[in-house]
Short mmCIF file of C-alpha atoms and ligand atoms in Angstrom, two decimals:
data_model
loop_
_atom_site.label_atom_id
_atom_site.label_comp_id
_atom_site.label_asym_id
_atom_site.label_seq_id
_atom_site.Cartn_x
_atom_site.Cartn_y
_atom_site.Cartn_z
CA UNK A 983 5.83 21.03 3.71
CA UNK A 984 2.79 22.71 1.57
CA UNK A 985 -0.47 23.58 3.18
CA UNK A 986 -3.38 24.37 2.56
CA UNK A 987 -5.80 25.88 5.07
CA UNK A 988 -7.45 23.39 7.12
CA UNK A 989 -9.20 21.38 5.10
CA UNK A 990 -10.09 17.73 6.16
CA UNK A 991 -9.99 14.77 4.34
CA UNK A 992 -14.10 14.52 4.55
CA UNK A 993 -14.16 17.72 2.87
CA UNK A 994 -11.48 16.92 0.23
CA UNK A 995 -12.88 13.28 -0.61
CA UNK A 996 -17.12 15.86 -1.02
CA UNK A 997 -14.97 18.36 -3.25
CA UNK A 998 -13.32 15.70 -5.79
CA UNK A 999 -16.19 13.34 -5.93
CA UNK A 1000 -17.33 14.86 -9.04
CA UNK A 1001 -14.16 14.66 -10.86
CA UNK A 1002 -13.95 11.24 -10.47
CA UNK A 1003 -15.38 9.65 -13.71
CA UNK A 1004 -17.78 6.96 -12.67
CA UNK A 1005 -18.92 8.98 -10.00
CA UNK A 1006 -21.90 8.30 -7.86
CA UNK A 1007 -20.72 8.67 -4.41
CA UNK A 1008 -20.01 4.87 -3.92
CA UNK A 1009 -16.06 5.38 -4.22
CA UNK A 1010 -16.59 8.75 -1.87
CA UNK A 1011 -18.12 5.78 0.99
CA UNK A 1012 -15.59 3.31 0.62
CA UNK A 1013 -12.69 5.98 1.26
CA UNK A 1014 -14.63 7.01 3.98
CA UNK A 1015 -14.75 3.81 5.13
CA UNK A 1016 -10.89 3.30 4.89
CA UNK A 1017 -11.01 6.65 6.88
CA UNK A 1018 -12.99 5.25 9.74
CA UNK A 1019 -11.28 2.04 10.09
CA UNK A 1020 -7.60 3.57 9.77
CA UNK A 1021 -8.54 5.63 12.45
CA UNK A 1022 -9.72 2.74 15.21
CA UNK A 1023 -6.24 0.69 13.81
CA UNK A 1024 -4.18 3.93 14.25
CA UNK A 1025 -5.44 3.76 18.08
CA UNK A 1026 -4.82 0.17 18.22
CA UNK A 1027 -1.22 0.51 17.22
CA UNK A 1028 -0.67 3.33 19.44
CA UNK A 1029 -1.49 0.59 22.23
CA UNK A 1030 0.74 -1.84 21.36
CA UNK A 1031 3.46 -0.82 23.48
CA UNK A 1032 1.22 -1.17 26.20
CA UNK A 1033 0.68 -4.87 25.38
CA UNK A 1034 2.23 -6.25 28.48
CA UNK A 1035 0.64 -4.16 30.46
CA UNK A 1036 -2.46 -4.72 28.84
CA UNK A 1037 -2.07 -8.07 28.39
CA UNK A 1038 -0.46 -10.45 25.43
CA UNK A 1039 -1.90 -12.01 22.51
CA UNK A 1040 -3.75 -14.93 23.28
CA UNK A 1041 -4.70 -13.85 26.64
CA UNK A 1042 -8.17 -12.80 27.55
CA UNK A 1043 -9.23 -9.32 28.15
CA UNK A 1044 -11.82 -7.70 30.84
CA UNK A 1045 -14.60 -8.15 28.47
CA UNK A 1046 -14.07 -11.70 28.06
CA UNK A 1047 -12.62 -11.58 24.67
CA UNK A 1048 -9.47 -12.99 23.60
CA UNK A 1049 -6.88 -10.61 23.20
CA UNK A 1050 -5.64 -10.39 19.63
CA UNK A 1051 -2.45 -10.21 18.00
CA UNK A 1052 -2.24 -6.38 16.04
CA UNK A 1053 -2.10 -7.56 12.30
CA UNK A 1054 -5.03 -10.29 13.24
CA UNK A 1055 -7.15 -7.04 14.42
CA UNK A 1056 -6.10 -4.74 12.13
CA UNK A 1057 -7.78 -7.59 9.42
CA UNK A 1058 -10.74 -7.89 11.47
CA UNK A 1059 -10.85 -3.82 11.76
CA UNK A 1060 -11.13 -3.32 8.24
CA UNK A 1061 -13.33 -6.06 7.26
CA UNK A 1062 -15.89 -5.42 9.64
CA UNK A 1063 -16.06 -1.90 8.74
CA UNK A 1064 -16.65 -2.40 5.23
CA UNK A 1065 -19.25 -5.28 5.92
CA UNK A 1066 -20.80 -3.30 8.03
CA UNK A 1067 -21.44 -0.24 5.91
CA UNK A 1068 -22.23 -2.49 3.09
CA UNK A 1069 -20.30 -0.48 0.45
CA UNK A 1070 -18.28 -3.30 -1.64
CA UNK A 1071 -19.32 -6.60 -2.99
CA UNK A 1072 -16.26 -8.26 -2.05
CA UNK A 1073 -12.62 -8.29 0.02
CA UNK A 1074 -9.67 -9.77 -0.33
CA UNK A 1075 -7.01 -9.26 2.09
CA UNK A 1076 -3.45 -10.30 2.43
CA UNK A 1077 -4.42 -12.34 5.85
CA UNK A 1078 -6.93 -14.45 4.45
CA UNK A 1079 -6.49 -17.66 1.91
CA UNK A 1080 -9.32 -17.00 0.04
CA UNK A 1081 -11.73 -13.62 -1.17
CA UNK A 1082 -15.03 -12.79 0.98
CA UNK A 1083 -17.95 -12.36 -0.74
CA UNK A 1084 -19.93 -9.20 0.63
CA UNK A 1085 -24.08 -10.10 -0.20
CA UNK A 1086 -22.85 -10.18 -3.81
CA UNK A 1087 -25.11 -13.51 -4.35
CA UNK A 1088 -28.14 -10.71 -3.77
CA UNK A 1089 -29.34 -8.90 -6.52
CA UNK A 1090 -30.79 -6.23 -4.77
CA UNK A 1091 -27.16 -5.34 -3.54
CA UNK A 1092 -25.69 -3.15 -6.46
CA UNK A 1093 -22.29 -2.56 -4.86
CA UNK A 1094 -19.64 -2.81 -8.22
CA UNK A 1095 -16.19 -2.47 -5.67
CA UNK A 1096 -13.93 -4.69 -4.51
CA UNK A 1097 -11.05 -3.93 -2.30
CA UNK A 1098 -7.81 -5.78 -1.56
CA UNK A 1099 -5.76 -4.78 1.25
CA UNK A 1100 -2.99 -5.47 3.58
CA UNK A 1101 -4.26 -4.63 6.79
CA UNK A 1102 -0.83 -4.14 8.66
CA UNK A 1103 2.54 -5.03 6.58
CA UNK A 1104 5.89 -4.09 8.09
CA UNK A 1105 4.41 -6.05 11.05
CA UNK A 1106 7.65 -7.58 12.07
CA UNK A 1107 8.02 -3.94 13.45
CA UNK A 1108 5.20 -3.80 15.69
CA UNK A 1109 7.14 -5.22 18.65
CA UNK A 1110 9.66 -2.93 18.67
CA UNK A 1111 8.02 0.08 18.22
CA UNK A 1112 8.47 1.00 14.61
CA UNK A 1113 6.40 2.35 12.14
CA UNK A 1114 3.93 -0.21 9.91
CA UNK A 1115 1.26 0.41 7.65
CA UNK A 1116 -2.07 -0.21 5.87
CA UNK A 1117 -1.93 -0.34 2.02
CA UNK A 1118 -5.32 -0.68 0.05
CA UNK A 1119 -6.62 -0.67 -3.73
CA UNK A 1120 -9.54 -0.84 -5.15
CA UNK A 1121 -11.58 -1.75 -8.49
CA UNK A 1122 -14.27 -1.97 -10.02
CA UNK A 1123 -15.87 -5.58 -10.38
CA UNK A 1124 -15.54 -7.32 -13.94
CA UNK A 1125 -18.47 -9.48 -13.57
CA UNK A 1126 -22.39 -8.54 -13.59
CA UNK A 1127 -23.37 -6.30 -10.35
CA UNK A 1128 -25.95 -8.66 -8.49
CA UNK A 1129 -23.60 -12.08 -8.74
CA UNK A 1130 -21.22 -13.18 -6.31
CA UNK A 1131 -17.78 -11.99 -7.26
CA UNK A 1132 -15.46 -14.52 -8.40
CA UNK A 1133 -11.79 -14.75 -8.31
CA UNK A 1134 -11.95 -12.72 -11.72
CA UNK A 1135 -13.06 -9.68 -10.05
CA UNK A 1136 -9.83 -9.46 -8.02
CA UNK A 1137 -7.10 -10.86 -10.65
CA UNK A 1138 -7.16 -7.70 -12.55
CA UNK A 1139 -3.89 -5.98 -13.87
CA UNK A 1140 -2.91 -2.84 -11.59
CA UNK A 1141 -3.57 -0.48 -14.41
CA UNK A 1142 -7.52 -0.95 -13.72
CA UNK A 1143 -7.12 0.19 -10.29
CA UNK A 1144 -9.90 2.86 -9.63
CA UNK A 1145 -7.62 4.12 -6.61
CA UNK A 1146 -5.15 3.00 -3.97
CA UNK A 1147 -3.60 4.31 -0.84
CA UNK A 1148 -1.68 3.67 2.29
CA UNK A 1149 -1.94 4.66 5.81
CA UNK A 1150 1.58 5.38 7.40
CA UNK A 1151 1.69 5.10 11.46
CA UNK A 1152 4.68 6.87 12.39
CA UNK A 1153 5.83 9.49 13.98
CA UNK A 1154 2.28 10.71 13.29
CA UNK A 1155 -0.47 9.20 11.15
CA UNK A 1156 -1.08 9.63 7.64
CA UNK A 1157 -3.39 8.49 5.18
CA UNK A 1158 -2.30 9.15 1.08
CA UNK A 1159 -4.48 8.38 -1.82
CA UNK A 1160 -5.10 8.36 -5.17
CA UNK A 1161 -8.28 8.33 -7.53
CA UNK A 1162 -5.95 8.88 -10.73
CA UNK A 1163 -6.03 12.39 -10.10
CA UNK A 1164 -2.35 13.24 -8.34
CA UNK A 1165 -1.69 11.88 -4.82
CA UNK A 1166 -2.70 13.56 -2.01
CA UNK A 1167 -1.84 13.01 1.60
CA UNK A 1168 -3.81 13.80 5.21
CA UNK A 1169 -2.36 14.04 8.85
CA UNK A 1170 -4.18 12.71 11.41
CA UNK A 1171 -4.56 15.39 14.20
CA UNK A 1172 -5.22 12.88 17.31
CA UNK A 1173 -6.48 15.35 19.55
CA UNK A 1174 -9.90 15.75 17.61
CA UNK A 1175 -9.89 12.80 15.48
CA UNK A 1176 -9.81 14.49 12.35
CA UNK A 1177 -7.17 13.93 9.14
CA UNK A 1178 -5.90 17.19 7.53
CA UNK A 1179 -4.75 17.48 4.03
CA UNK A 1180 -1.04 18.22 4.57
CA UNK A 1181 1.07 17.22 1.58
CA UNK A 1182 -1.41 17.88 -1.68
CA UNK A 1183 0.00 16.78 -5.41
CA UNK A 1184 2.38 14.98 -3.92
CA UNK A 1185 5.58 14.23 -6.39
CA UNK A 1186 8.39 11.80 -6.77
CA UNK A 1187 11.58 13.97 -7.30
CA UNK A 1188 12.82 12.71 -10.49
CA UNK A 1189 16.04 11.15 -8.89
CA UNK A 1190 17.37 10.73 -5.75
CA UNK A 1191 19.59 9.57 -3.07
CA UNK A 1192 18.41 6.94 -1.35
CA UNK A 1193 17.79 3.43 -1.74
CA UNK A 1194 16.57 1.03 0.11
CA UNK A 1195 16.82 -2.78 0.27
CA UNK A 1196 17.66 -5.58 2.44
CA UNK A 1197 21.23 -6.18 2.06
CA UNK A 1198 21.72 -9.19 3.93
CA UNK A 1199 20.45 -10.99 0.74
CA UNK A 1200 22.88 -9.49 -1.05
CA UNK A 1201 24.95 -12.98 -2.04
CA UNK A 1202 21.45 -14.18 -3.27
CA UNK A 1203 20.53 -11.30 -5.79
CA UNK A 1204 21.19 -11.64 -9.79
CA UNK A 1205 24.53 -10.17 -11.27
CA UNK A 1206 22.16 -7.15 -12.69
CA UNK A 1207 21.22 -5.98 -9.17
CA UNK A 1208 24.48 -6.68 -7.43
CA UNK A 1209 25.66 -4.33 -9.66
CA UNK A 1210 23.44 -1.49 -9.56
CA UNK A 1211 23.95 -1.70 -5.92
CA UNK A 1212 27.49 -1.49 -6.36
CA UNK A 1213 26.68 1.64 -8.68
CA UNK A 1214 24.59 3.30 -5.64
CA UNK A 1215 28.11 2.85 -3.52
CA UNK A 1216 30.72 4.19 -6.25
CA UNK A 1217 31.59 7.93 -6.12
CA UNK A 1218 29.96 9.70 -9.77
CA UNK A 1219 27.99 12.31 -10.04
CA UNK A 1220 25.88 12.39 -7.09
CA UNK A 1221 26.58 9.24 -5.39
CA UNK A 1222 27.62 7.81 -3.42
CA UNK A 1223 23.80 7.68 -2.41
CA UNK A 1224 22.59 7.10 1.33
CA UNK A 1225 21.34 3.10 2.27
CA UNK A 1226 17.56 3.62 4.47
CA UNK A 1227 16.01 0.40 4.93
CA UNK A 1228 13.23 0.32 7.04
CA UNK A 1229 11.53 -2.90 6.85
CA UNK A 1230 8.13 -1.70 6.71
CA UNK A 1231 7.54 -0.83 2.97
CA UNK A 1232 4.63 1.70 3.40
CA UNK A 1233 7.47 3.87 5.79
CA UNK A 1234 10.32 3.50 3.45
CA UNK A 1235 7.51 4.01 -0.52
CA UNK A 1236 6.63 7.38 2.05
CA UNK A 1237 10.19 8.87 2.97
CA UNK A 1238 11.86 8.29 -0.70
CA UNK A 1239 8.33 10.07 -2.05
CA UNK A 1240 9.02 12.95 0.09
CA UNK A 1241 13.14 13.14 -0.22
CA UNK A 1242 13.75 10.93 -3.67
CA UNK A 1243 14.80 7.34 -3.30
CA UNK A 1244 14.38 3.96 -4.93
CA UNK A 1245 12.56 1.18 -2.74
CA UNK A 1246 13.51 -2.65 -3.88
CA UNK A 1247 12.69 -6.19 -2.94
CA UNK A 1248 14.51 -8.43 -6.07
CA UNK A 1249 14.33 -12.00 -6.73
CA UNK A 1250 16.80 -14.17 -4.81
CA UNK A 1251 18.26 -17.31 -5.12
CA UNK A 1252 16.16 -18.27 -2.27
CA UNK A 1253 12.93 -16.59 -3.23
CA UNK A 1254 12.47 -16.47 -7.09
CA UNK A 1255 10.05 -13.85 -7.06
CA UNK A 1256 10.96 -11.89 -4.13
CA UNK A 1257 8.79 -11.71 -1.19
CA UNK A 1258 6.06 -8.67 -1.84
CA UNK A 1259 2.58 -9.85 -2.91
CA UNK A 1260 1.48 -8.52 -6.43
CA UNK A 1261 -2.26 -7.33 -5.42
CA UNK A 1262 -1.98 -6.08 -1.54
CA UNK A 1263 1.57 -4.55 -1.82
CA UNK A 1264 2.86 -3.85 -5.05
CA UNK A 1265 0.15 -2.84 -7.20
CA UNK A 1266 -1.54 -0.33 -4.93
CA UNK A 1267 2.10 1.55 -4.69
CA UNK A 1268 2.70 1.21 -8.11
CA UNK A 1269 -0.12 2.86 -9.17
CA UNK A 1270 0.38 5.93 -6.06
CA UNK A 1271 4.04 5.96 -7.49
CA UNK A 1272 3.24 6.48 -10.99
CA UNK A 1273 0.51 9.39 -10.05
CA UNK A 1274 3.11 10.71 -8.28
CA UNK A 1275 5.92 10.97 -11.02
CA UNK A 1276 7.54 7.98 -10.13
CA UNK A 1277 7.89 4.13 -11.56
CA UNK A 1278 7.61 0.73 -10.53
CA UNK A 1279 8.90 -2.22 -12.07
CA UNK A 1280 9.30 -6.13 -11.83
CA UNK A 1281 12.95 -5.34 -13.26
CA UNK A 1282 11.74 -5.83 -16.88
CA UNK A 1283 8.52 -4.57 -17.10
CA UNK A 1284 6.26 -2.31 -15.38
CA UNK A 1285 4.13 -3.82 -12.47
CA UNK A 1286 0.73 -1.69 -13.24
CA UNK A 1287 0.64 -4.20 -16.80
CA UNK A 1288 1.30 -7.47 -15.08
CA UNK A 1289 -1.72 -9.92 -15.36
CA UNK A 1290 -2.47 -11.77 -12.24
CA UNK A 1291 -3.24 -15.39 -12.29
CA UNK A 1292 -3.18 -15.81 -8.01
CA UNK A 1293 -4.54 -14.01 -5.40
CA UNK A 1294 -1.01 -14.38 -3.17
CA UNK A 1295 1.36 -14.45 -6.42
CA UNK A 1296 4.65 -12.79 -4.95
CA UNK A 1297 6.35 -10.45 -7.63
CA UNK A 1298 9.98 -9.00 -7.54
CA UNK A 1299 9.70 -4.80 -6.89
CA UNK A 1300 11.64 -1.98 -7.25
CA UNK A 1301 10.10 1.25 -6.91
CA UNK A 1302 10.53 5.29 -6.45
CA UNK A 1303 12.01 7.91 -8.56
CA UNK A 1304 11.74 7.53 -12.28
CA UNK A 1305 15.24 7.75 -12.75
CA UNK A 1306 16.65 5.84 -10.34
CA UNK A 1307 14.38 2.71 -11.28
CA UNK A 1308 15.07 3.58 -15.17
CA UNK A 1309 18.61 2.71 -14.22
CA UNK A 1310 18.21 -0.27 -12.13
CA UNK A 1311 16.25 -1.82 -15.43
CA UNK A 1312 19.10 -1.04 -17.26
CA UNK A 1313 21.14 -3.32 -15.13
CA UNK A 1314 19.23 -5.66 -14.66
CA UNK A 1315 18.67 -5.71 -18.62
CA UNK A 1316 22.67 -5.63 -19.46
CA UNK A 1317 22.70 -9.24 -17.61
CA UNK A 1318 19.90 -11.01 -18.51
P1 LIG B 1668 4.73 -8.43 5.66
O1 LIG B 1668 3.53 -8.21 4.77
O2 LIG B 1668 4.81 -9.83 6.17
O3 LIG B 1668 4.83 -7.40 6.75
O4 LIG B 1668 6.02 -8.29 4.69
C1 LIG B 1668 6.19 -7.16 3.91
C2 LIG B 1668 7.36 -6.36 4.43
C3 LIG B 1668 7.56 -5.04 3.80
O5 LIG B 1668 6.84 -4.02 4.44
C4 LIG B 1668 9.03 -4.84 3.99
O6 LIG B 1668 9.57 -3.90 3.11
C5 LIG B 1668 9.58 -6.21 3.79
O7 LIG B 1668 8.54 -7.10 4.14
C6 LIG B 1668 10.75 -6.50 4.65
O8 LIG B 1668 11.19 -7.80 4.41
P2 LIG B 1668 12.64 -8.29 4.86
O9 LIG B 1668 12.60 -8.39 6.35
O10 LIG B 1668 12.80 -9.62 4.19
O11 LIG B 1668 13.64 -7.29 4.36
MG1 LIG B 1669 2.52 -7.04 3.80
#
């Protein structure tokens, strides 16, 4: 692991702001923002073992107050935080049905940000003690600063993303970014509260190893990725590769960054367009992946072009080293 001495991410985010190219300090908030609220989530998660000690979701706490389920107050977490420092005009998160408009309708409120995120995915991991994560993007609005956003403001292609990032709660805490200027990623050090940059210009390796996907659908993929799967299992040069599959797509996008690897969720038979979300999930890694050296693609064409036309609109993904991805398309291409 690279590092650099001590610097935090407050310090970083004050250092960069002016290479940024719309810079005026608003973008330098909003991750500051993300910052704050990944840190009171980060603690929250940390409880959740305690939960029956504590007491379960649905039951109500000392204060009064119903105790919530994780991914419910991660949501709330978030939200709040950026209401509350008023720094975007509008949300859209992956536990809501529709976008929130932040004062937008006001036209002293000049805010030109919106930010979709998915407050905790991987959650089906929470109960069993295994790492989840926060994934966020962020653009600039299309409409007229001093409106209310619209739906418009959100369905943008990935490739206008102003910047994106995840926050990784494992083993310890991360939070990894991008402004389109490389990747960079922080360490949380717990004992002070403070995020560290740890891993800076962080790179795909060109190929890898590893890939990860959910096997048990196997019977239900196309003929394309059935056999590319059967390619990662014959001996060649360099394979067999290794099968990781996490479940929690921030955790397995962070370990194939770091070691080389190819993350995918296809299409099935029983889910035509796989099961990851377009705006909360795919484009936001997409965009770190490709600042990183690496690619992501629907199987025919990259993800960052793909226009939107719904806020939930689930997209097929495969993801990681340039290489390794190249070749799944080339599978998947051979049996169209
Ligand atoms: P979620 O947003 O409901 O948590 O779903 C997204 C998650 C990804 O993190 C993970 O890679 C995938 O779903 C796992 O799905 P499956 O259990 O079908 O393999
Ligand atoms: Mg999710």
């Amino acid at each position: 692991m690279q590092t650099k001495k001590n610097k935090t991410l407050g310090e970083f985010i004050i250092e960069n702001q002016g290479s940024f190219q719309y810079s005026s300090g608003e973008l330098s908030k909003l991750i500051n923002a993300i910052r704050l609220a990944a840190k009171v989530v980060n603690h929250e998660v940390n409880k959740a073992g305690l939960v029956d000690i504590l007491g379960t979701a649905g039951d109500v706490n000392i204060q009064g107050e119903n105790q919530q389920k994780l991914d419910v107050l991660a949501n709330d977490k978030f939200i709040q935080t950026l209401k509350n420092r008023e720094i975007v005009c509008g949300i859209a998160s992956e536990e809501e049905d529709d976008f929130i408009k932040i004062n937008s309708h006001d036209e002293r409120h000049q805010n030109k940000y919106v930010v979709l995120i998915d407050p905790l995915d991987g959650s089906s991991n929470i109960d069993v003690n295994v790492s989840v994560g926060t994934i966020f993007s962020i653009y600039r609005r299309v409409t007229p600063v001093g409106t209310p956003v619209t739906l418009e403001d959100f369905l943008q292609p990935g490739n206008n993303q102003v910047a994106a990032g995840y926050i990784v709660y494992g083993t310890s805490t991360m939070l990894v970014y991008t402004t389109g200027d490389g990747v960079n990623g922080f360490t949380l050090n717990p004992a002070i509260g403070t995020f560290y940059l740890s891993h800076p210009n962080m790179q795909f390796p060109e190929t890898g190893k590893i890939y990860s996907v959910n096997e048990g659908n196997y019977v239900h993929f196309s003929q394309g990725v059935k056999d590319y799967i059967k390619y990662c299992q014959e001996e060649g040069k360099g394979r067999p590769y290794t099968s990781r599959y996490i479940g929690s797509l921030v955790s397995d996008f962070h370990r194939n960054m770091i070691k080389g690897g190819i993350y995918m969720y296809p299409k099935s038979s029983k889910a035509s367009d796989g099961k990851l979300r377009l705006l909360y999930e795919c484009n936001p890694m997409a965009f770190i992946a490709e600042q990183a050296n690496g690619k992501a693609s629907n199987g025919t064409k990259p993800i960052l072009e793909i226009i939107p036309t719904e806020l939930h609109q689930r997209v097929p993904f495969f993801c990681g080293s340039k290489k390794m991805v190249e070749k799944v398309e080339t599978f998947i291409n051979e049996k169209k």
